[in-house]
Amino acid sequence: MTALVAKACPVVLREGTEGTEILVFEHPLAGVQIVKGTIEPGETKQAAALRELAEEAGLRDGRVIRTLGESAEIDDGQVWTFVLVDARDLPNAWVFHTLDDGGHDFAFFWHQLDAAPDARWHPIFIPALAFIRSRLAA
């Protein structure tokens, strides 16, 4: 049996005017997503979450609050660890140029946590959002 690829997914929340919002971004080629990336050898899940947030969103002052949980049900061959991260004083929207996949501009914005994902969402991130909601409600 092949080992699962370990992924870290930092979860950044804020209280908006209509309730809790989650930080997401629109990838120019792959739809709306939550920050996520591979955990490197020797790296803790929490450190990977902070690194991914820096690499994909440009946020370098995040602080781990707690691990929300793990799921091997999001994407075949992967186990995702969801880490709640505090990142304060973020704008309503911004674009960050990442070096991922040869360089892309990721358009970050806040999605109402209890709102249904629309057609722009990449399908893999729909069950990820459901998992996050379930863990926050527990």
GROMACS .gro file of C-alpha atoms in nm:
model
  138
    1MET     CA    1   0.000   0.000   0.000
    2THR     CA    2   0.128   0.345  -0.092
    3ALA     CA    3   0.174   0.596   0.189
    4LEU     CA    4  -0.064   0.889   0.192
    5VAL     CA    5   0.077   1.229   0.096
    6ALA     CA    6   0.052   1.462   0.397
    7LYS     CA    7  -0.103   1.803   0.331
    8ALA     CA    8  -0.133   2.106   0.561
    9CYS     CA    9  -0.425   2.343   0.529
   10PRO     CA   10  -0.412   2.666   0.731
   11VAL     CA   11  -0.759   2.791   0.821
   12VAL     CA   12  -0.785   3.168   0.874
   13LEU     CA   13  -1.115   3.306   1.003
   14ARG     CA   14  -1.251   3.648   1.086
   15GLU     CA   15  -1.579   3.791   1.206
   16GLY     CA   16  -1.745   3.982   0.922
   17THR     CA   17  -2.059   4.192   0.921
   18GLU     CA   18  -2.272   3.884   0.850
   19GLY     CA   19  -2.088   3.627   1.062
   20THR     CA   20  -1.774   3.417   1.041
   21GLU     CA   21  -1.573   3.430   0.719
   22ILE     CA   22  -1.294   3.203   0.594
   23LEU     CA   23  -0.995   3.315   0.387
   24VAL     CA   24  -0.999   3.168   0.035
   25PHE     CA   25  -0.843   3.258  -0.298
   26GLU     CA   26  -0.914   3.223  -0.666
   27HIS     CA   27  -0.643   3.040  -0.857
   28PRO     CA   28  -0.630   3.173  -1.215
   29LEU     CA   29  -0.644   2.820  -1.359
   30ALA     CA   30  -0.806   2.608  -1.088
   31GLY     CA   31  -1.089   2.798  -0.921
   32VAL     CA   32  -1.157   2.898  -0.562
   33GLN     CA   33  -0.945   2.720  -0.304
   34ILE     CA   34  -0.827   2.722   0.054
   35VAL     CA   35  -0.452   2.749   0.109
   36LYS     CA   36  -0.301   2.397   0.119
   37GLY     CA   37   0.031   2.233   0.048
   38THR     CA   38   0.254   1.933   0.105
   39ILE     CA   39   0.422   1.885   0.441
   40GLU     CA   40   0.797   1.865   0.385
   41PRO     CA   41   1.013   1.589   0.541
   42GLY     CA   42   1.096   1.675   0.902
   43GLU     CA   43   0.842   1.958   0.913
   44THR     CA   44   0.561   1.966   1.168
   45LYS     CA   45   0.204   1.998   1.044
   46GLN     CA   46   0.170   2.335   1.217
   47ALA     CA   47   0.495   2.468   1.070
   48ALA     CA   48   0.385   2.351   0.725
   49ALA     CA   49   0.055   2.536   0.763
   50LEU     CA   50   0.236   2.861   0.848
   51ARG     CA   51   0.485   2.811   0.563
   52GLU     CA   52   0.206   2.750   0.311
   53LEU     CA   53   0.026   3.063   0.430
   54ALA     CA   54   0.345   3.264   0.373
   55GLU     CA   55   0.420   3.107   0.033
   56GLU     CA   56   0.068   3.124  -0.111
   57ALA     CA   57  -0.079   3.432   0.059
   58GLY     CA   58   0.222   3.638   0.165
   59LEU     CA   59   0.113   3.619   0.531
   60ARG     CA   60   0.419   3.581   0.750
   61ASP     CA   61   0.288   3.674   1.094
   62GLY     CA   62   0.032   3.398   1.146
   63ARG     CA   63   0.008   3.219   1.479
   64VAL     CA   64  -0.120   2.865   1.525
   65ILE     CA   65  -0.426   2.849   1.749
   66ARG     CA   66  -0.494   2.474   1.730
   67THR     CA   67  -0.522   2.178   1.497
   68LEU     CA   68  -0.882   2.124   1.388
   69GLY     CA   69  -0.827   1.767   1.273
   70GLU     CA   70  -0.720   1.540   0.991
   71SER     CA   71  -0.907   1.379   0.703
   72ALA     CA   72  -0.808   1.119   0.444
   73GLU     CA   73  -1.149   1.164   0.278
   74ILE     CA   74  -1.083   1.493   0.095
   75ASP     CA   75  -0.867   1.366  -0.192
   76ASP     CA   76  -0.751   1.015  -0.281
   77GLY     CA   77  -0.400   0.935  -0.166
   78GLN     CA   78  -0.376   1.234   0.068
   79VAL     CA   79  -0.434   1.309   0.434
   80TRP     CA   80  -0.512   1.673   0.507
   81THR     CA   81  -0.439   1.837   0.843
   82PHE     CA   82  -0.642   2.150   0.909
   83VAL     CA   83  -0.472   2.407   1.134
   84LEU     CA   84  -0.658   2.709   1.272
   85VAL     CA   85  -0.431   3.012   1.233
   86ASP     CA   86  -0.470   3.364   1.371
   87ALA     CA   87  -0.370   3.634   1.122
   88ARG     CA   88  -0.490   3.980   1.220
   89ASP     CA   89  -0.569   4.302   1.039
   90LEU     CA   90  -0.604   4.151   0.693
   91PRO     CA   91  -0.765   4.348   0.410
   92ASN     CA   92  -1.098   4.252   0.255
   93ALA     CA   93  -0.920   4.136  -0.061
   94TRP     CA   94  -0.571   4.129  -0.211
   95VAL     CA   95  -0.366   3.969  -0.487
   96PHE     CA   96  -0.046   3.782  -0.407
   97HIS     CA   97   0.203   3.666  -0.669
   98THR     CA   98   0.316   3.316  -0.574
   99LEU     CA   99   0.599   3.119  -0.727
  100ASP     CA  100   0.387   2.800  -0.723
  101ASP     CA  101   0.363   2.621  -1.057
  102GLY     CA  102   0.588   2.873  -1.230
  103GLY     CA  103   0.416   3.179  -1.083
  104HIS     CA  104   0.051   3.282  -1.047
  105ASP     CA  105  -0.147   3.572  -0.906
  106PHE     CA  106  -0.380   3.443  -0.635
  107ALA     CA  107  -0.680   3.669  -0.563
  108PHE     CA  108  -0.762   3.640  -0.190
  109PHE     CA  109  -1.099   3.723  -0.041
  110TRP     CA  110  -1.329   3.625   0.245
  111HIS     CA  111  -1.604   3.366   0.198
  112GLN     CA  112  -1.899   3.349   0.436
  113LEU     CA  113  -1.831   3.028   0.632
  114ASP     CA  114  -2.192   2.909   0.624
  115ALA     CA  115  -2.252   3.006   0.258
  116ALA     CA  116  -2.261   2.738  -0.009
  117PRO     CA  117  -1.960   2.727  -0.240
  118ASP     CA  118  -2.049   2.853  -0.587
  119ALA     CA  119  -1.956   2.712  -0.929
  120ARG     CA  120  -1.613   2.879  -0.917
  121TRP     CA  121  -1.495   2.648  -0.637
  122HIS     CA  122  -1.253   2.369  -0.723
  123PRO     CA  123  -1.440   2.044  -0.640
  124ILE     CA  124  -1.175   1.914  -0.397
  125PHE     CA  125  -1.220   2.213  -0.169
  126ILE     CA  126  -1.595   2.165  -0.122
  127PRO     CA  127  -1.555   1.865   0.114
  128ALA     CA  128  -1.261   2.045   0.276
  129LEU     CA  129  -1.491   2.337   0.361
  130ALA     CA  130  -1.752   2.093   0.497
  131PHE     CA  131  -1.485   1.929   0.716
  132ILE     CA  132  -1.375   2.267   0.853
  133ARG     CA  133  -1.736   2.363   0.931
  134SER     CA  134  -1.796   2.033   1.112
  135ARG     CA  135  -1.484   2.072   1.325
  136LEU     CA  136  -1.562   2.431   1.418
  137ALA     CA  137  -1.917   2.334   1.517
  138ALA     CA  138  -1.798   2.049   1.744
   0.00000   0.00000   0.00000
